Coordinates of C-alpha atoms and ligand atoms in Angstrom, one line a residue:
M1 CA -59.4 -209.8 28.8
K2 CA -58.4 -211.1 25.5
T3 CA -57.5 -208.1 23.2
K4 CA -58.1 -208.0 19.4
P5 CA -55.4 -209.3 17.3
Y6 CA -53.2 -206.4 15.9
I7 CA -52.9 -206.0 12.0
G8 CA -50.8 -203.1 10.5
R9 CA -49.1 -202.5 7.4
F10 CA -47.1 -200.0 5.4
A11 CA -48.3 -199.2 2.0
P12 CA -45.9 -197.3 0.0
S13 CA -46.6 -195.8 -3.7
P14 CA -43.9 -196.7 -5.8
T15 CA -43.5 -193.4 -7.5
G16 CA -39.7 -192.7 -6.3
L17 CA -37.3 -194.2 -4.0
L18 CA -38.0 -194.4 -0.4
H19 CA -36.9 -191.2 1.3
A20 CA -36.6 -190.2 4.9
G21 CA -40.5 -189.2 5.1
S22 CA -41.4 -192.9 3.9
L23 CA -39.0 -194.4 6.1
A24 CA -40.3 -192.4 9.1
A25 CA -43.9 -194.1 8.2
A26 CA -42.2 -197.4 7.5
L27 CA -40.6 -197.6 10.8
A28 CA -43.7 -196.1 13.0
S29 CA -45.9 -198.7 11.6
Y30 CA -43.4 -201.5 11.8
L31 CA -42.5 -200.7 15.4
D32 CA -46.2 -200.2 16.5
A33 CA -47.0 -203.7 15.1
R34 CA -44.2 -205.2 17.0
A35 CA -44.9 -203.3 20.1
H36 CA -48.4 -204.8 20.1
N37 CA -47.2 -208.3 19.1
G38 CA -49.0 -207.9 16.0
T39 CA -48.7 -208.8 12.4
W40 CA -47.0 -206.2 9.9
L41 CA -47.8 -206.3 6.2
I42 CA -46.3 -204.6 3.2
R43 CA -48.5 -203.3 0.6
I44 CA -47.4 -202.0 -2.9
E45 CA -49.8 -199.2 -3.7
D46 CA -49.2 -199.2 -7.6
V47 CA -52.7 -198.6 -8.5
D48 CA -52.0 -195.4 -10.3
I49 CA -50.3 -197.2 -13.2
Q50 CA -49.3 -194.0 -14.9
R51 CA -47.2 -192.5 -11.9
C52 CA -45.9 -196.0 -10.5
S53 CA -43.2 -198.4 -11.9
K54 CA -42.1 -201.8 -11.1
A55 CA -38.6 -200.8 -10.7
S56 CA -39.3 -198.3 -7.7
A57 CA -41.4 -200.8 -5.9
L58 CA -38.6 -203.4 -6.3
A59 CA -36.1 -200.8 -5.0
I60 CA -38.6 -200.0 -2.0
L61 CA -38.7 -203.8 -1.2
D62 CA -35.0 -204.0 -1.3
V63 CA -34.2 -201.3 0.9
L64 CA -37.0 -202.4 3.4
A65 CA -35.4 -206.1 3.3
R66 CA -31.9 -204.3 3.9
L67 CA -33.5 -202.5 7.0
G68 CA -34.7 -205.7 8.2
M69 CA -38.3 -204.6 7.9
E70 CA -40.1 -208.2 6.5
S71 CA -43.7 -208.3 5.9
D72 CA -45.2 -211.2 7.8
A73 CA -47.3 -212.3 4.7
P74 CA -46.7 -212.0 0.9
V75 CA -46.3 -208.5 -0.2
I76 CA -49.7 -207.3 -1.7
W77 CA -49.6 -205.6 -4.9
Q78 CA -52.6 -203.3 -5.7
T79 CA -52.3 -204.1 -9.5
E80 CA -53.2 -207.7 -8.8
R81 CA -56.5 -206.5 -6.9
F82 CA -58.6 -205.0 -9.5
D83 CA -61.4 -207.4 -9.4
R84 CA -61.6 -206.6 -5.6
Y85 CA -62.2 -202.9 -6.4
E86 CA -64.6 -203.9 -9.0
A87 CA -66.6 -205.8 -6.5
A88 CA -66.7 -203.1 -3.9
L89 CA -67.8 -200.7 -6.7
A90 CA -70.5 -203.1 -7.6
T91 CA -71.6 -203.0 -4.0
L92 CA -71.7 -199.0 -3.8
L93 CA -73.5 -198.8 -7.3
E94 CA -76.3 -201.3 -6.0
K95 CA -76.9 -199.4 -2.9
G96 CA -77.1 -196.1 -4.9
M97 CA -74.0 -194.6 -3.1
A98 CA -71.9 -194.2 -6.3
Y99 CA -72.9 -192.9 -9.8
G100 CA -71.4 -192.1 -13.1
C101 CA -70.4 -188.7 -13.9
S102 CA -69.8 -187.4 -17.3
C103 CA -68.5 -183.9 -16.5
S104 CA -65.3 -182.8 -17.8
R105 CA -62.9 -180.6 -15.7
S106 CA -64.0 -177.5 -17.5
E107 CA -67.6 -178.2 -17.1
I108 CA -67.1 -178.7 -13.2
Q109 CA -65.2 -175.2 -13.3
K110 CA -68.2 -173.6 -15.0
A111 CA -70.5 -175.2 -12.5
N112 CA -69.2 -172.8 -9.9
A113 CA -67.2 -175.4 -8.2
A114 CA -65.6 -174.2 -5.1
L115 CA -62.1 -174.9 -4.4
G116 CA -61.8 -177.4 -1.4
R117 CA -59.2 -178.9 0.3
D118 CA -58.4 -181.4 -2.5
G119 CA -59.0 -179.2 -5.9
M120 CA -62.5 -178.6 -7.1
I121 CA -65.4 -179.3 -5.0
Y122 CA -67.6 -181.3 -7.3
P123 CA -71.0 -179.6 -7.3
G124 CA -72.8 -182.9 -7.4
T125 CA -74.1 -182.2 -11.3
C126 CA -74.4 -185.7 -12.3
R127 CA -75.9 -187.3 -8.9
M128 CA -79.4 -187.4 -10.5
G129 CA -78.0 -189.1 -13.6
A130 CA -75.1 -188.3 -16.1
K131 CA -75.9 -186.0 -19.0
G132 CA -73.7 -187.8 -21.4
S133 CA -71.8 -191.1 -21.3
A134 CA -70.3 -191.5 -17.9
R135 CA -66.6 -190.8 -17.3
A136 CA -65.5 -191.4 -13.8
I137 CA -67.6 -192.8 -11.1
R138 CA -68.0 -190.8 -7.8
F139 CA -68.9 -191.7 -4.3
K140 CA -72.2 -189.8 -3.0
T141 CA -70.9 -188.1 0.1
H142 CA -72.9 -186.6 3.1
D143 CA -72.2 -183.9 5.3
E144 CA -72.6 -185.5 8.7
P145 CA -69.3 -184.6 10.6
I146 CA -66.7 -187.3 10.5
T147 CA -64.3 -187.3 13.3
V148 CA -60.9 -189.1 13.3
Q149 CA -59.8 -190.1 16.6
D150 CA -56.1 -190.0 16.1
R151 CA -53.3 -191.5 18.4
W152 CA -50.9 -189.0 17.7
S153 CA -52.8 -185.7 17.2
E154 CA -55.9 -184.0 18.1
P155 CA -59.2 -185.4 16.8
F156 CA -59.7 -184.0 13.3
T157 CA -63.1 -183.4 12.1
Q158 CA -64.4 -182.6 8.5
K159 CA -67.8 -182.3 6.8
V160 CA -66.9 -184.4 3.6
E161 CA -69.7 -183.2 1.1
S162 CA -69.0 -179.7 1.7
E163 CA -65.4 -179.6 2.3
V164 CA -64.3 -182.1 -0.4
G165 CA -67.4 -183.0 -2.3
D166 CA -68.3 -186.3 -4.0
F167 CA -65.1 -187.8 -5.0
V168 CA -63.9 -190.0 -7.9
I169 CA -63.5 -193.7 -7.0
K170 CA -62.8 -194.9 -10.4
R171 CA -61.1 -192.5 -12.8
A172 CA -62.2 -191.3 -16.1
D173 CA -59.1 -193.1 -17.6
G174 CA -60.1 -196.4 -16.1
N175 CA -57.7 -196.3 -13.3
W176 CA -58.7 -197.2 -9.5
A177 CA -58.7 -194.3 -7.2
Y178 CA -56.3 -194.6 -4.1
Q179 CA -59.3 -193.7 -1.8
L180 CA -61.2 -196.8 -2.6
A181 CA -58.3 -199.1 -3.2
V182 CA -56.8 -198.5 0.2
L183 CA -59.8 -199.3 2.4
V184 CA -60.8 -202.5 0.3
D185 CA -57.1 -203.8 0.9
D186 CA -57.2 -202.8 4.5
F187 CA -60.5 -204.5 5.1
E188 CA -59.5 -207.6 3.3
S189 CA -56.1 -207.9 5.0
G190 CA -57.9 -207.3 8.3
V191 CA -56.2 -204.4 9.1
T192 CA -56.8 -203.0 12.5
D193 CA -54.4 -200.0 12.8
V194 CA -53.4 -197.4 10.3
V195 CA -50.1 -195.7 10.7
R196 CA -49.2 -193.1 8.1
G197 CA -48.0 -189.6 7.4
A198 CA -50.0 -186.6 8.6
D199 CA -50.5 -185.4 5.0
L200 CA -53.3 -188.2 4.7
I201 CA -55.4 -187.2 7.7
D202 CA -57.6 -185.0 5.4
N203 CA -58.2 -188.2 3.3
T204 CA -59.3 -190.1 6.3
P205 CA -63.0 -188.8 6.8
R206 CA -63.7 -189.5 3.0
Q207 CA -62.4 -192.9 3.6
I208 CA -64.3 -193.6 6.7
Q209 CA -67.5 -192.7 4.9
L210 CA -66.7 -195.1 2.2
M211 CA -66.0 -197.9 4.8
Q212 CA -69.3 -197.0 6.4
A213 CA -71.2 -197.4 3.1
L214 CA -69.4 -200.8 2.6
G215 CA -70.1 -202.1 6.1
Y216 CA -66.4 -202.3 7.1
P217 CA -65.3 -201.9 10.7
I218 CA -63.1 -198.6 11.1
P219 CA -59.5 -199.3 12.0
R220 CA -57.5 -197.0 14.6
Y221 CA -55.6 -194.3 13.2
M222 CA -51.9 -192.7 14.0
H223 CA -51.0 -189.9 11.5
I224 CA -47.1 -189.1 12.5
P225 CA -45.6 -185.8 11.5
L226 CA -44.2 -185.4 8.3
V227 CA -40.6 -184.9 7.6
L228 CA -40.0 -181.3 5.6
N229 CA -37.4 -180.1 3.6
D230 CA -35.7 -176.9 4.0
R231 CA -38.3 -175.0 2.1
Q232 CA -40.7 -176.7 4.6
E233 CA -42.5 -178.9 1.8
K234 CA -43.4 -182.7 2.3
L235 CA -40.5 -184.9 1.0
S236 CA -41.7 -186.2 -2.2
K237 CA -40.1 -187.0 -5.7
Q238 CA -41.6 -183.7 -7.1
A239 CA -39.9 -181.7 -4.3
G240 CA -36.6 -183.3 -4.9
A241 CA -36.4 -185.8 -2.0
L242 CA -33.1 -187.6 -2.1
A243 CA -33.1 -191.3 -1.7
L244 CA -31.7 -192.7 1.7
S245 CA -27.9 -193.0 1.9
D246 CA -26.3 -196.2 2.3
D247 CA -25.9 -195.9 6.0
L248 CA -29.2 -197.6 6.9
L249 CA -28.4 -197.4 10.7
E250 CA -28.1 -193.9 10.7
E251 CA -31.2 -193.2 8.4
T252 CA -33.0 -195.3 10.9
E253 CA -31.6 -193.4 13.8
R254 CA -32.8 -189.9 12.2
A255 CA -36.3 -191.5 11.3
W256 CA -36.5 -192.3 15.2
T257 CA -35.6 -188.9 16.5
H258 CA -38.2 -187.4 13.9
L259 CA -40.7 -189.5 15.9
G260 CA -39.9 -187.7 18.9
F261 CA -37.5 -190.2 20.6
E262 CA -33.7 -189.7 21.5
R263 CA -31.0 -191.3 19.6
I264 CA -30.4 -194.9 20.8
G265 CA -27.0 -195.3 19.4
A266 CA -27.1 -198.8 18.6
D267 CA -24.3 -200.8 16.9
N268 CA -26.4 -202.1 14.4
L269 CA -30.1 -202.6 13.1
A270 CA -30.5 -205.8 15.1
A271 CA -29.8 -204.2 18.1
F272 CA -31.7 -201.2 17.3
Y273 CA -35.2 -202.6 16.9
P274 CA -35.7 -204.5 20.3
V275 CA -34.8 -201.3 22.3
A276 CA -36.9 -199.1 19.9
T277 CA -39.9 -201.5 20.1
Q278 CA -39.7 -201.4 23.7
L279 CA -39.6 -197.6 24.1
W280 CA -42.4 -197.2 21.5
K281 CA -44.5 -199.8 23.7
E282 CA -44.0 -197.6 26.6
K283 CA -45.4 -194.5 24.9
F284 CA -48.0 -196.0 22.3
G285 CA -48.5 -199.4 23.6
I286 CA -52.2 -198.8 24.1
Ligands
LIG1 N1 -49.7 -195.0 -0.6 C1 -49.9 -194.0 0.3 C2 -48.5 -193.2 0.2 O1 -47.6 -193.8 -0.2 C3 -50.0 -194.3 1.7 C4 -51.4 -194.7 1.9 C5 -51.7 -195.2 3.0 O2 -50.8 -195.5 4.2 O3 -52.8 -195.4 3.7 O4 -48.6 -192.1 0.4

C-alpha cells in the first residue's frame, strides 16, 4: 500500500534565541520527518511584527544550520504571506464564519466575560453585527467537542465556544493572529504532520475548527513535553531562558534525553542523527 508522503515543519517565532525548549521541538519534528523519509520545512513565524525581530530569525536559522538541520525547501517567512491570510479571511467572511468586532477590552470585561483558557471568553457581543466600527475580526466558534488525537499524549478534548470563545483571527492593530496564519501556511505547504510543544495542544481544537471551516484536511499531531526551568515554568525569553551553549552536540543529546531516550554518546552531530533517526523510527515510525 502506498503511504501518503510525509511533510513536517519547525515553525519558530523569532521573539528571542533558540533555547533548550525550542531545540527539543526542532529535533522532534526533524527526526520524525527523517524517520518517515519525509520532507522537513522551516517556517519563521514572524507574523507578530511588534514581538518578532529579523535579528532573532537570522540567529535561529544560523543555529539550525550549525545543528545540521536544513530545510528541504526555501525557508518560509510569514511576513511575506499576508495576501494568503487575507484570502483565507475573505473565505471565512463570505461563509459568514467570521465577523468584525468593535469591542474594547473593557467593554468585553463589562459584558461579564468569563475567564477561559486563554484570557477572557468573548461573550459574542458583535456576532449579530458590530455596534461601532469593527476593530478586530473574530472566528465564529461552535461547541461541538473537538478531540485531538495526539501521537504523544492522551486524546485532548475541548469545547471551543464555551472554553475559549470566538477568538481573534485579525487583530485590532491590523496584525494577523497566529491561529489563522499557522494553518493557512501548513495547508499551503501540504503539511501532514505537526510536531510541536505541549503548550500548544490547547490551541489545536480551535485551529481544527478553523481548518474545518476552510475545508482543509486535518494533519496528524504530536505535542512533545515542555522543557521547564527550575521554577517549573516553560522556557521562554520572558522566563529568562538561556541561549544554547556553543556545545551543540551536548545540547542536542540533552534535548534527546528530554524526549525520553537514552543518551547516544555520539562523537559528532553527523554520527548522532542516523542513530537517533533509527531509534525514533522504532518508537514513533507510524
Ligand atoms: N510559532 C510557534 C512557537 O514558536 C509554534 C507554532 C507551531 O508549531 O504550530 O511557539
